[in-house]
């Protein structure tokens, strides 16, 4: 099911290339995440595994990276999984599958199937099973960016009842936040007291509320969420030890380093403060690829009160940064 005979193995410090033969017109599935046809084109497919927030570009990489594929051969399924978190391209061409990986190890696992369900069962036995989803999540949901106020959302919820549409869950996007800062509520358009009333209304009718959270924290010491995290050194850092400062909705932002020893405790504390105010039923975690609107630590050295323009609103658009060919990490 995986045959590298006759193909060279390249194993450098920061580049690995492995090629395996495939049958002609092989039936290959997987290698996501990418908006694409269910069956991958065995003659001309490049799947890039590099997480990014993008507007569903056809056949290109988006939010997740899953270096597993399934093949249907002679009526039976098998699977192959490369346990490697580095960026990579997986290429289907010339009756082969080729991995081009930016480092790490060639740690492969193979799953014999013989059904597609068996392959998934064997794969998740290795990497971990997904949690069981709540029953209510299978119902009808309403979610949209751009609601002007909590009162508009209230009206939408009420209109579902008027139209006899069984709404299970009401979602609200970043509109509810105060200046799009995590764990806050717009005091004018989405005041906390009104959000609490909306949640109580939903719960009285057996419905649920989900609110969005972007794990990109405003880089400003006057923002208590940042101040507490900075004190505990929970944010990703540059090589010189300074905080890596990108740009997301609230402006210049820092990002939680989930490998730092204090991060889980800090994040749990922020969630408790949040839920103590509004015990919502679910969180919509967005922008956690992690996504940033600029290249590199673009906010380093900038005044904390600076609110940069969103790149797509700048005219003329900022130029792309040229590739640094002297970067030994490439």
PDB file of C-alpha atoms in Angstrom:
ATOM      1  CA  UNK A   1       0.000   0.000   0.000  1.00  0.00           C
ATOM      2  CA  UNK A   2       3.035   2.309   0.222  1.00  0.00           C
ATOM      3  CA  UNK A   3       5.876   1.578  -2.200  1.00  0.00           C
ATOM      4  CA  UNK A   4       8.937   3.856  -2.324  1.00  0.00           C
ATOM      5  CA  UNK A   5      11.063   1.474  -4.425  1.00  0.00           C
ATOM      6  CA  UNK A   6      12.849   3.252  -7.251  1.00  0.00           C
ATOM      7  CA  UNK A   7      12.256   6.723  -5.842  1.00  0.00           C
ATOM      8  CA  UNK A   8      14.956   8.722  -4.041  1.00  0.00           C
ATOM      9  CA  UNK A   9      14.669   9.642  -0.371  1.00  0.00           C
ATOM     10  CA  UNK A  10      15.862  13.162   0.462  1.00  0.00           C
ATOM     11  CA  UNK A  11      16.449  13.782   4.165  1.00  0.00           C
ATOM     12  CA  UNK A  12      18.085  17.129   4.955  1.00  0.00           C
ATOM     13  CA  UNK A  13      18.047  19.164   8.146  1.00  0.00           C
ATOM     14  CA  UNK A  14      15.044  21.211   7.015  1.00  0.00           C
ATOM     15  CA  UNK A  15      13.711  19.357   4.016  1.00  0.00           C
ATOM     16  CA  UNK A  16      12.334  15.829   3.549  1.00  0.00           C
ATOM     17  CA  UNK A  17      11.114  14.340   0.272  1.00  0.00           C
ATOM     18  CA  UNK A  18       9.499  10.898   0.057  1.00  0.00           C
ATOM     19  CA  UNK A  19       7.746   9.421  -2.983  1.00  0.00           C
ATOM     20  CA  UNK A  20       5.493   6.379  -3.200  1.00  0.00           C
ATOM     21  CA  UNK A  21       4.071   4.711  -6.307  1.00  0.00           C
ATOM     22  CA  UNK A  22       0.315   4.733  -6.956  1.00  0.00           C
ATOM     23  CA  UNK A  23      -1.856   2.822  -9.425  1.00  0.00           C
ATOM     24  CA  UNK A  24      -2.874   4.638 -12.579  1.00  0.00           C
ATOM     25  CA  UNK A  25      -5.861   6.923 -11.933  1.00  0.00           C
ATOM     26  CA  UNK A  26      -5.769   6.165  -8.198  1.00  0.00           C
ATOM     27  CA  UNK A  27      -8.764   6.962  -5.985  1.00  0.00           C
ATOM     28  CA  UNK A  28      -7.304   9.274  -3.348  1.00  0.00           C
ATOM     29  CA  UNK A  29      -9.242  11.143  -0.634  1.00  0.00           C
ATOM     30  CA  UNK A  30      -8.112  13.439   2.164  1.00  0.00           C
ATOM     31  CA  UNK A  31      -5.025  15.655   2.595  1.00  0.00           C
ATOM     32  CA  UNK A  32      -7.044  18.624   3.844  1.00  0.00           C
ATOM     33  CA  UNK A  33      -8.107  21.146   4.668  1.00  0.00           C
ATOM     34  CA  UNK A  34      -9.021  22.570   1.244  1.00  0.00           C
ATOM     35  CA  UNK A  35     -12.203  23.432  -0.668  1.00  0.00           C
ATOM     36  CA  UNK A  36     -11.982  20.877  -3.472  1.00  0.00           C
ATOM     37  CA  UNK A  37     -13.661  17.937  -5.129  1.00  0.00           C
ATOM     38  CA  UNK A  38     -14.102  14.971  -2.789  1.00  0.00           C
ATOM     39  CA  UNK A  39     -11.842  12.739  -4.873  1.00  0.00           C
ATOM     40  CA  UNK A  40      -8.416  14.271  -5.430  1.00  0.00           C
ATOM     41  CA  UNK A  41      -7.135  14.475  -8.985  1.00  0.00           C
ATOM     42  CA  UNK A  42      -4.398  11.797  -9.073  1.00  0.00           C
ATOM     43  CA  UNK A  43      -2.714  13.384 -12.095  1.00  0.00           C
ATOM     44  CA  UNK A  44      -2.444  16.989 -10.931  1.00  0.00           C
ATOM     45  CA  UNK A  45      -2.921  17.829  -7.258  1.00  0.00           C
ATOM     46  CA  UNK A  46      -0.794  19.858  -4.869  1.00  0.00           C
ATOM     47  CA  UNK A  47      -2.123  20.025  -1.338  1.00  0.00           C
ATOM     48  CA  UNK A  48      -0.321  22.578   0.823  1.00  0.00           C
ATOM     49  CA  UNK A  49      -0.568  21.930   4.556  1.00  0.00           C
ATOM     50  CA  UNK A  50      -0.122  25.343   6.144  1.00  0.00           C
ATOM     51  CA  UNK A  51      -2.933  26.736   8.294  1.00  0.00           C
ATOM     52  CA  UNK A  52      -4.324  30.105   7.249  1.00  0.00           C
ATOM     53  CA  UNK A  53      -7.526  32.085   7.429  1.00  0.00           C
ATOM     54  CA  UNK A  54      -8.615  32.586   3.825  1.00  0.00           C
ATOM     55  CA  UNK A  55     -11.890  33.138   2.002  1.00  0.00           C
ATOM     56  CA  UNK A  56     -12.361  29.539   0.843  1.00  0.00           C
ATOM     57  CA  UNK A  57      -9.979  29.666  -2.151  1.00  0.00           C
ATOM     58  CA  UNK A  58     -10.730  26.724  -4.423  1.00  0.00           C
ATOM     59  CA  UNK A  59      -8.186  23.886  -4.077  1.00  0.00           C
ATOM     60  CA  UNK A  60      -5.941  25.937  -1.768  1.00  0.00           C
ATOM     61  CA  UNK A  61      -5.059  25.570   1.897  1.00  0.00           C
ATOM     62  CA  UNK A  62      -7.291  27.006   4.594  1.00  0.00           C
ATOM     63  CA  UNK A  63      -7.854  26.494   8.327  1.00  0.00           C
ATOM     64  CA  UNK A  64      -6.526  23.030   9.174  1.00  0.00           C
ATOM     65  CA  UNK A  65      -3.771  20.589   8.254  1.00  0.00           C
ATOM     66  CA  UNK A  66      -4.392  16.844   8.078  1.00  0.00           C
ATOM     67  CA  UNK A  67      -1.582  14.810   6.561  1.00  0.00           C
ATOM     68  CA  UNK A  68      -3.631  11.657   6.042  1.00  0.00           C
ATOM     69  CA  UNK A  69      -5.098  10.205   2.890  1.00  0.00           C
ATOM     70  CA  UNK A  70      -7.299   7.216   2.080  1.00  0.00           C
ATOM     71  CA  UNK A  71      -7.085   5.202  -1.106  1.00  0.00           C
ATOM     72  CA  UNK A  72      -9.723   2.892  -2.558  1.00  0.00           C
ATOM     73  CA  UNK A  73      -7.872   0.096  -4.340  1.00  0.00           C
ATOM     74  CA  UNK A  74      -9.396  -3.159  -5.597  1.00  0.00           C
ATOM     75  CA  UNK A  75     -12.569  -2.549  -3.622  1.00  0.00           C
ATOM     76  CA  UNK A  76     -10.834  -1.969  -0.284  1.00  0.00           C
ATOM     77  CA  UNK A  77      -9.688   1.141   1.576  1.00  0.00           C
ATOM     78  CA  UNK A  78      -6.366   1.739   3.258  1.00  0.00           C
ATOM     79  CA  UNK A  79      -4.793   4.882   4.702  1.00  0.00           C
ATOM     80  CA  UNK A  80      -1.412   6.528   5.255  1.00  0.00           C
ATOM     81  CA  UNK A  81      -0.666   9.234   7.802  1.00  0.00           C
ATOM     82  CA  UNK A  82       2.504  11.322   8.184  1.00  0.00           C
ATOM     83  CA  UNK A  83       2.886  12.430  11.800  1.00  0.00           C
ATOM     84  CA  UNK A  84       4.646  15.734  11.138  1.00  0.00           C
ATOM     85  CA  UNK A  85       3.442  19.265  11.969  1.00  0.00           C
ATOM     86  CA  UNK A  86       5.830  21.138   9.672  1.00  0.00           C
ATOM     87  CA  UNK A  87       4.572  22.906   6.577  1.00  0.00           C
ATOM     88  CA  UNK A  88       4.447  20.617   3.570  1.00  0.00           C
ATOM     89  CA  UNK A  89       3.194  20.030   0.058  1.00  0.00           C
ATOM     90  CA  UNK A  90       1.672  16.670  -0.863  1.00  0.00           C
ATOM     91  CA  UNK A  91       1.790  16.181  -4.622  1.00  0.00           C
ATOM     92  CA  UNK A  92      -0.159  13.716  -6.789  1.00  0.00           C
ATOM     93  CA  UNK A  93       1.304  13.323 -10.291  1.00  0.00           C
ATOM     94  CA  UNK A  94       2.755  10.710 -12.604  1.00  0.00           C
ATOM     95  CA  UNK A  95       1.171   7.816 -10.661  1.00  0.00           C
ATOM     96  CA  UNK A  96       2.933   8.839  -7.443  1.00  0.00           C
ATOM     97  CA  UNK A  97       2.295  10.601  -4.197  1.00  0.00           C
ATOM     98  CA  UNK A  98       5.173  12.784  -3.043  1.00  0.00           C
ATOM     99  CA  UNK A  99       5.705  14.525   0.308  1.00  0.00           C
ATOM    100  CA  UNK A 100       7.812  17.700   0.403  1.00  0.00           C
ATOM    101  CA  UNK A 101       8.219  18.650   4.058  1.00  0.00           C
ATOM    102  CA  UNK A 102      10.024  21.563   5.736  1.00  0.00           C
ATOM    103  CA  UNK A 103      11.715  19.519   8.429  1.00  0.00           C
ATOM    104  CA  UNK A 104      10.852  17.099  11.209  1.00  0.00           C
ATOM    105  CA  UNK A 105      10.875  13.342  10.742  1.00  0.00           C
ATOM    106  CA  UNK A 106       9.349  10.806   8.382  1.00  0.00           C
ATOM    107  CA  UNK A 107       7.067   9.223  10.982  1.00  0.00           C
ATOM    108  CA  UNK A 108       4.488   7.261   8.947  1.00  0.00           C
ATOM    109  CA  UNK A 109       1.524   5.199  10.109  1.00  0.00           C
ATOM    110  CA  UNK A 110      -0.487   2.896   7.849  1.00  0.00           C
ATOM    111  CA  UNK A 111      -4.060   1.700   8.274  1.00  0.00           C
ATOM    112  CA  UNK A 112      -5.238  -1.503   6.619  1.00  0.00           C
ATOM    113  CA  UNK A 113      -8.973  -0.807   6.572  1.00  0.00           C
ATOM    114  CA  UNK A 114     -10.575  -2.582   4.737  1.00  0.00           C
ATOM    115  CA  UNK A 115     -13.541  -0.157   4.810  1.00  0.00           C
ATOM    116  CA  UNK A 116     -13.364   3.643   4.863  1.00  0.00           C
ATOM    117  CA  UNK A 117     -14.947   3.604   8.333  1.00  0.00           C
ATOM    118  CA  UNK A 118     -12.279   1.156   9.491  1.00  0.00           C
ATOM    119  CA  UNK A 119      -9.526   3.510   8.294  1.00  0.00           C
ATOM    120  CA  UNK A 120     -11.044   6.448  10.169  1.00  0.00           C
ATOM    121  CA  UNK A 121     -11.501   4.283  13.253  1.00  0.00           C
ATOM    122  CA  UNK A 122      -7.862   3.151  13.136  1.00  0.00           C
ATOM    123  CA  UNK A 123      -6.639   6.716  12.516  1.00  0.00           C
ATOM    124  CA  UNK A 124      -8.594   8.260  15.387  1.00  0.00           C
ATOM    125  CA  UNK A 125      -7.503   5.442  17.681  1.00  0.00           C
ATOM    126  CA  UNK A 126      -3.980   6.755  17.064  1.00  0.00           C
ATOM    127  CA  UNK A 127      -4.455  10.532  17.131  1.00  0.00           C
ATOM    128  CA  UNK A 128      -7.459  10.718  19.459  1.00  0.00           C
ATOM    129  CA  UNK A 129     -11.223  10.569  19.103  1.00  0.00           C
ATOM    130  CA  UNK A 130     -13.257  13.738  18.637  1.00  0.00           C
ATOM    131  CA  UNK A 131     -15.498  14.687  21.540  1.00  0.00           C
ATOM    132  CA  UNK A 132     -19.143  13.749  21.226  1.00  0.00           C
ATOM    133  CA  UNK A 133     -21.077  16.775  20.011  1.00  0.00           C
ATOM    134  CA  UNK A 134     -24.072  18.014  22.038  1.00  0.00           C
ATOM    135  CA  UNK A 135     -27.450  16.934  20.713  1.00  0.00           C
ATOM    136  CA  UNK A 136     -28.641  20.521  20.349  1.00  0.00           C
ATOM    137  CA  UNK A 137     -25.816  21.291  17.925  1.00  0.00           C
ATOM    138  CA  UNK A 138     -27.631  19.192  15.309  1.00  0.00           C
ATOM    139  CA  UNK A 139     -30.545  21.647  15.219  1.00  0.00           C
ATOM    140  CA  UNK A 140     -31.155  24.801  13.169  1.00  0.00           C
ATOM    141  CA  UNK A 141     -28.711  27.655  13.860  1.00  0.00           C
ATOM    142  CA  UNK A 142     -28.726  31.349  12.970  1.00  0.00           C
ATOM    143  CA  UNK A 143     -25.366  33.057  12.463  1.00  0.00           C
ATOM    144  CA  UNK A 144     -24.377  36.211  10.610  1.00  0.00           C
ATOM    145  CA  UNK A 145     -21.778  38.963  10.789  1.00  0.00           C
ATOM    146  CA  UNK A 146     -23.062  42.539  10.802  1.00  0.00           C
ATOM    147  CA  UNK A 147     -25.938  42.764  13.300  1.00  0.00           C
ATOM    148  CA  UNK A 148     -26.177  46.362  14.507  1.00  0.00           C
ATOM    149  CA  UNK A 149     -27.381  45.661  18.043  1.00  0.00           C
ATOM    150  CA  UNK A 150     -28.621  43.099  20.520  1.00  0.00           C
ATOM    151  CA  UNK A 151     -32.117  44.391  19.787  1.00  0.00           C
ATOM    152  CA  UNK A 152     -31.771  43.427  16.131  1.00  0.00           C
ATOM    153  CA  UNK A 153     -30.678  39.927  17.170  1.00  0.00           C
ATOM    154  CA  UNK A 154     -33.691  39.780  19.528  1.00  0.00           C
ATOM    155  CA  UNK A 155     -35.932  40.581  16.592  1.00  0.00           C
ATOM    156  CA  UNK A 156     -34.347  37.870  14.470  1.00  0.00           C
ATOM    157  CA  UNK A 157     -34.886  35.310  17.234  1.00  0.00           C
ATOM    158  CA  UNK A 158     -38.522  36.352  17.629  1.00  0.00           C
ATOM    159  CA  UNK A 159     -39.121  36.187  13.873  1.00  0.00           C
ATOM    160  CA  UNK A 160     -38.121  32.530  13.839  1.00  0.00           C
ATOM    161  CA  UNK A 161     -40.967  31.808  16.243  1.00  0.00           C
ATOM    162  CA  UNK A 162     -43.386  33.921  14.206  1.00  0.00           C
ATOM    163  CA  UNK A 163     -42.444  31.941  11.089  1.00  0.00           C
ATOM    164  CA  UNK A 164     -42.720  28.614  12.966  1.00  0.00           C
ATOM    165  CA  UNK A 165     -39.066  27.795  12.224  1.00  0.00           C
ATOM    166  CA  UNK A 166     -37.540  25.785  15.102  1.00  0.00           C
ATOM    167  CA  UNK A 167     -34.428  27.813  15.967  1.00  0.00           C
ATOM    168  CA  UNK A 168     -32.072  25.839  18.206  1.00  0.00           C
ATOM    169  CA  UNK A 169     -29.098  28.210  18.579  1.00  0.00           C
ATOM    170  CA  UNK A 170     -28.495  31.952  18.103  1.00  0.00           C
ATOM    171  CA  UNK A 171     -24.915  32.912  17.259  1.00  0.00           C
ATOM    172  CA  UNK A 172     -23.433  36.424  17.382  1.00  0.00           C
ATOM    173  CA  UNK A 173     -20.213  37.506  15.666  1.00  0.00           C
ATOM    174  CA  UNK A 174     -17.646  40.106  16.821  1.00  0.00           C
ATOM    175  CA  UNK A 175     -20.339  42.809  16.612  1.00  0.00           C
ATOM    176  CA  UNK A 176     -21.162  42.233  20.296  1.00  0.00           C
ATOM    177  CA  UNK A 177     -17.653  43.129  21.527  1.00  0.00           C
ATOM    178  CA  UNK A 178     -16.433  46.503  22.753  1.00  0.00           C
ATOM    179  CA  UNK A 179     -14.056  47.624  19.978  1.00  0.00           C
ATOM    180  CA  UNK A 180     -13.720  43.921  18.995  1.00  0.00           C
ATOM    181  CA  UNK A 181     -11.803  43.102  22.172  1.00  0.00           C
ATOM    182  CA  UNK A 182     -12.203  39.576  23.527  1.00  0.00           C
ATOM    183  CA  UNK A 183     -14.331  39.029  26.649  1.00  0.00           C
ATOM    184  CA  UNK A 184     -16.002  42.457  26.387  1.00  0.00           C
ATOM    185  CA  UNK A 185     -19.465  43.776  25.480  1.00  0.00           C
ATOM    186  CA  UNK A 186     -20.282  46.908  23.490  1.00  0.00           C
ATOM    187  CA  UNK A 187     -21.826  49.165  26.172  1.00  0.00           C
ATOM    188  CA  UNK A 188     -24.113  50.909  23.653  1.00  0.00           C
ATOM    189  CA  UNK A 189     -25.223  48.321  21.098  1.00  0.00           C
ATOM    190  CA  UNK A 190     -24.729  45.069  23.032  1.00  0.00           C
ATOM    191  CA  UNK A 191     -24.788  46.033  26.728  1.00  0.00           C
ATOM    192  CA  UNK A 192     -24.149  43.157  29.104  1.00  0.00           C
ATOM    193  CA  UNK A 193     -27.522  43.517  30.821  1.00  0.00           C
ATOM    194  CA  UNK A 194     -29.349  43.128  27.500  1.00  0.00           C
ATOM    195  CA  UNK A 195     -27.166  40.164  26.527  1.00  0.00           C
ATOM    196  CA  UNK A 196     -28.057  38.548  29.853  1.00  0.00           C
ATOM    197  CA  UNK A 197     -31.750  39.121  29.138  1.00  0.00           C
ATOM    198  CA  UNK A 198     -31.350  37.601  25.669  1.00  0.00           C
ATOM    199  CA  UNK A 199     -29.658  34.525  27.127  1.00  0.00           C
ATOM    200  CA  UNK A 200     -32.400  34.121  29.728  1.00  0.00           C
ATOM    201  CA  UNK A 201     -35.062  34.442  27.001  1.00  0.00           C
ATOM    202  CA  UNK A 202     -33.379  31.716  24.951  1.00  0.00           C
ATOM    203  CA  UNK A 203     -32.952  29.379  27.913  1.00  0.00           C
ATOM    204  CA  UNK A 204     -36.580  29.799  28.948  1.00  0.00           C
ATOM    205  CA  UNK A 205     -37.499  28.391  25.529  1.00  0.00           C
ATOM    206  CA  UNK A 206     -34.938  25.609  25.486  1.00  0.00           C
ATOM    207  CA  UNK A 207     -32.658  27.454  23.040  1.00  0.00           C
ATOM    208  CA  UNK A 208     -28.930  28.144  23.178  1.00  0.00           C
ATOM    209  CA  UNK A 209     -26.479  31.019  22.666  1.00  0.00           C
ATOM    210  CA  UNK A 210     -23.027  30.899  21.041  1.00  0.00           C
ATOM    211  CA  UNK A 211     -20.647  33.897  20.929  1.00  0.00           C
ATOM    212  CA  UNK A 212     -17.426  34.297  18.983  1.00  0.00           C
ATOM    213  CA  UNK A 213     -13.945  34.595  20.508  1.00  0.00           C
ATOM    214  CA  UNK A 214     -10.748  35.345  18.588  1.00  0.00           C
ATOM    215  CA  UNK A 215      -7.613  34.285  20.515  1.00  0.00           C
ATOM    216  CA  UNK A 216      -5.794  37.469  19.453  1.00  0.00           C
ATOM    217  CA  UNK A 217      -5.425  39.788  22.424  1.00  0.00           C
ATOM    218  CA  UNK A 218      -5.198  43.584  22.041  1.00  0.00           C
ATOM    219  CA  UNK A 219      -1.639  44.742  22.694  1.00  0.00           C
ATOM    220  CA  UNK A 220      -2.361  47.451  25.260  1.00  0.00           C
ATOM    221  CA  UNK A 221      -1.545  47.492  28.980  1.00  0.00           C
ATOM    222  CA  UNK A 222      -4.836  49.292  29.738  1.00  0.00           C
ATOM    223  CA  UNK A 223      -6.685  46.165  28.576  1.00  0.00           C
ATOM    224  CA  UNK A 224      -6.856  43.905  31.626  1.00  0.00           C
ATOM    225  CA  UNK A 225      -6.890  40.650  29.642  1.00  0.00           C
ATOM    226  CA  UNK A 226      -3.561  41.601  28.053  1.00  0.00           C
ATOM    227  CA  UNK A 227      -2.099  42.965  31.292  1.00  0.00           C
ATOM    228  CA  UNK A 228      -2.757  39.721  33.155  1.00  0.00           C
ATOM    229  CA  UNK A 229      -1.335  37.634  30.321  1.00  0.00           C
ATOM    230  CA  UNK A 230       1.733  39.828  29.937  1.00  0.00           C
ATOM    231  CA  UNK A 231       2.468  39.536  33.645  1.00  0.00           C
ATOM    232  CA  UNK A 232       2.355  35.747  33.363  1.00  0.00           C
ATOM    233  CA  UNK A 233       4.388  35.660  30.099  1.00  0.00           C
ATOM    234  CA  UNK A 234       1.792  33.693  28.174  1.00  0.00           C
ATOM    235  CA  UNK A 235       2.201  35.257  24.708  1.00  0.00           C
ATOM    236  CA  UNK A 236       4.299  34.131  21.754  1.00  0.00           C
ATOM    237  CA  UNK A 237       7.679  35.858  21.659  1.00  0.00           C
ATOM    238  CA  UNK A 238      10.203  36.974  19.065  1.00  0.00           C
ATOM    239  CA  UNK A 239      13.739  35.553  19.116  1.00  0.00           C
ATOM    240  CA  UNK A 240      14.897  38.611  21.121  1.00  0.00           C
ATOM    241  CA  UNK A 241      12.370  37.861  23.875  1.00  0.00           C
ATOM    242  CA  UNK A 242       9.915  40.627  23.010  1.00  0.00           C
ATOM    243  CA  UNK A 243       6.268  39.803  22.370  1.00  0.00           C
ATOM    244  CA  UNK A 244       5.301  38.916  18.807  1.00  0.00           C
ATOM    245  CA  UNK A 245       2.784  41.593  17.813  1.00  0.00           C
ATOM    246  CA  UNK A 246       0.547  40.934  14.817  1.00  0.00           C
ATOM    247  CA  UNK A 247      -2.675  42.615  13.710  1.00  0.00           C
ATOM    248  CA  UNK A 248      -6.239  41.344  14.043  1.00  0.00           C
ATOM    249  CA  UNK A 249      -9.629  43.063  14.459  1.00  0.00           C
ATOM    250  CA  UNK A 250      -8.905  45.197  17.557  1.00  0.00           C
ATOM    251  CA  UNK A 251      -5.561  46.462  16.181  1.00  0.00           C
ATOM    252  CA  UNK A 252      -2.099  45.293  17.147  1.00  0.00           C
ATOM    253  CA  UNK A 253      -2.461  41.986  18.948  1.00  0.00           C
ATOM    254  CA  UNK A 254      -0.503  39.278  20.728  1.00  0.00           C
ATOM    255  CA  UNK A 255      -1.202  35.552  20.586  1.00  0.00           C
ATOM    256  CA  UNK A 256      -1.337  32.926  23.362  1.00  0.00           C
ATOM    257  CA  UNK A 257       1.600  30.516  23.429  1.00  0.00           C
ATOM    258  CA  UNK A 258      -0.101  27.271  24.359  1.00  0.00           C
ATOM    259  CA  UNK A 259       3.253  25.676  25.212  1.00  0.00           C
ATOM    260  CA  UNK A 260       4.106  28.311  27.850  1.00  0.00           C
ATOM    261  CA  UNK A 261       3.566  27.002  31.387  1.00  0.00           C
ATOM    262  CA  UNK A 262       1.101  29.681  32.518  1.00  0.00           C
ATOM    263  CA  UNK A 263      -1.071  29.956  29.413  1.00  0.00           C
ATOM    264  CA  UNK A 264      -3.743  27.376  30.230  1.00  0.00           C
ATOM    265  CA  UNK A 265      -4.254  28.834  33.699  1.00  0.00           C
ATOM    266  CA  UNK A 266      -4.458  32.394  32.355  1.00  0.00           C
ATOM    267  CA  UNK A 267      -6.898  31.425  29.591  1.00  0.00           C
ATOM    268  CA  UNK A 268      -9.073  29.450  32.026  1.00  0.00           C
ATOM    269  CA  UNK A 269      -9.177  32.474  34.321  1.00  0.00           C
ATOM    270  CA  UNK A 270     -10.315  34.764  31.506  1.00  0.00           C
ATOM    271  CA  UNK A 271     -13.008  32.278  30.502  1.00  0.00           C
ATOM    272  CA  UNK A 272     -14.261  32.090  34.099  1.00  0.00           C
ATOM    273  CA  UNK A 273     -14.571  35.876  34.313  1.00  0.00           C
ATOM    274  CA  UNK A 274     -16.423  35.830  30.997  1.00  0.00           C
ATOM    275  CA  UNK A 275     -18.800  32.983  31.887  1.00  0.00           C
ATOM    276  CA  UNK A 276     -19.485  34.451  35.326  1.00  0.00           C
ATOM    277  CA  UNK A 277     -20.983  37.451  33.505  1.00  0.00           C
ATOM    278  CA  UNK A 278     -22.739  35.508  30.748  1.00  0.00           C
ATOM    279  CA  UNK A 279     -22.919  31.685  30.987  1.00  0.00           C
ATOM    280  CA  UNK A 280     -23.233  31.037  27.243  1.00  0.00           C
ATOM    281  CA  UNK A 281     -23.694  27.542  25.846  1.00  0.00           C
ATOM    282  CA  UNK A 282     -20.858  27.459  23.321  1.00  0.00           C
ATOM    283  CA  UNK A 283     -17.868  29.383  22.014  1.00  0.00           C
ATOM    284  CA  UNK A 284     -17.107  30.035  18.375  1.00  0.00           C
ATOM    285  CA  UNK A 285     -13.299  30.056  18.197  1.00  0.00           C
ATOM    286  CA  UNK A 286     -12.178  32.003  15.133  1.00  0.00           C
ATOM    287  CA  UNK A 287      -8.888  33.348  13.717  1.00  0.00           C
ATOM    288  CA  UNK A 288      -6.909  30.711  15.613  1.00  0.00           C
ATOM    289  CA  UNK A 289      -4.754  29.384  12.768  1.00  0.00           C
ATOM    290  CA  UNK A 290      -3.267  31.814  14.095  1.00  0.00           C
ATOM    291  CA  UNK A 291      -4.398  34.479  11.629  1.00  0.00           C
ATOM    292  CA  UNK A 292      -2.883  37.941  11.356  1.00  0.00           C
ATOM    293  CA  UNK A 293      -3.565  40.755   8.893  1.00  0.00           C
ATOM    294  CA  UNK A 294       0.110  41.718   8.573  1.00  0.00           C
ATOM    295  CA  UNK A 295       3.436  40.021   7.979  1.00  0.00           C
ATOM    296  CA  UNK A 296       5.626  39.220  10.950  1.00  0.00           C
ATOM    297  CA  UNK A 297       5.715  41.151  14.206  1.00  0.00           C
ATOM    298  CA  UNK A 298       4.415  44.303  12.521  1.00  0.00           C
ATOM    299  CA  UNK A 299       3.380  45.997  15.769  1.00  0.00           C
ATOM    300  CA  UNK A 300       6.769  45.743  17.459  1.00  0.00           C
ATOM    301  CA  UNK A 301       7.939  49.173  18.579  1.00  0.00           C
ATOM    302  CA  UNK A 302       4.619  50.840  17.752  1.00  0.00           C
ATOM    303  CA  UNK A 303       2.807  52.948  20.386  1.00  0.00           C
ATOM    304  CA  UNK A 304       0.268  50.833  22.237  1.00  0.00           C
ATOM    305  CA  UNK A 305      -2.584  53.208  21.427  1.00  0.00           C
ATOM    306  CA  UNK A 306      -1.990  52.994  17.661  1.00  0.00           C
ATOM    307  CA  UNK A 307      -4.912  51.434  15.772  1.00  0.00           C
ATOM    308  CA  UNK A 308      -3.590  50.399  12.331  1.00  0.00           C
ATOM    309  CA  UNK A 309      -5.776  50.462   9.250  1.00  0.00           C
ATOM    310  CA  UNK A 310      -7.000  47.116   7.984  1.00  0.00           C
ATOM    311  CA  UNK A 311      -4.755  46.229   5.002  1.00  0.00           C
ATOM    312  CA  UNK A 312      -7.604  45.884   2.506  1.00  0.00           C
ATOM    313  CA  UNK A 313      -8.786  49.427   3.304  1.00  0.00           C
ATOM    314  CA  UNK A 314      -5.438  51.041   2.443  1.00  0.00           C
ATOM    315  CA  UNK A 315      -5.182  52.755  -0.957  1.00  0.00           C
ATOM    316  CA  UNK A 316      -2.757  52.118  -2.500  1.00  0.00           C
ATOM    317  CA  UNK A 317      -2.387  48.655  -1.008  1.00  0.00           C
ATOM    318  CA  UNK A 318       0.814  47.985   0.963  1.00  0.00           C
ATOM    319  CA  UNK A 319       3.470  46.143  -1.051  1.00  0.00           C
ATOM    320  CA  UNK A 320       4.205  42.498  -0.450  1.00  0.00           C
ATOM    321  CA  UNK A 321       7.343  41.880   1.563  1.00  0.00           C
ATOM    322  CA  UNK A 322      10.067  40.349  -0.667  1.00  0.00           C
ATOM    323  CA  UNK A 323      11.175  36.822   0.155  1.00  0.00           C
ATOM    324  CA  UNK A 324      14.180  36.809   2.478  1.00  0.00           C
ATOM    325  CA  UNK A 325      16.385  34.208   0.833  1.00  0.00           C
ATOM    326  CA  UNK A 326      18.935  34.602   3.601  1.00  0.00           C
ATOM    327  CA  UNK A 327      16.456  33.272   6.206  1.00  0.00           C
ATOM    328  CA  UNK A 328      17.918  29.965   7.329  1.00  0.00           C
ATOM    329  CA  UNK A 329      14.487  28.878   8.607  1.00  0.00           C
ATOM    330  CA  UNK A 330      13.076  28.709   5.080  1.00  0.00           C
TER     331      UNK A 330
END
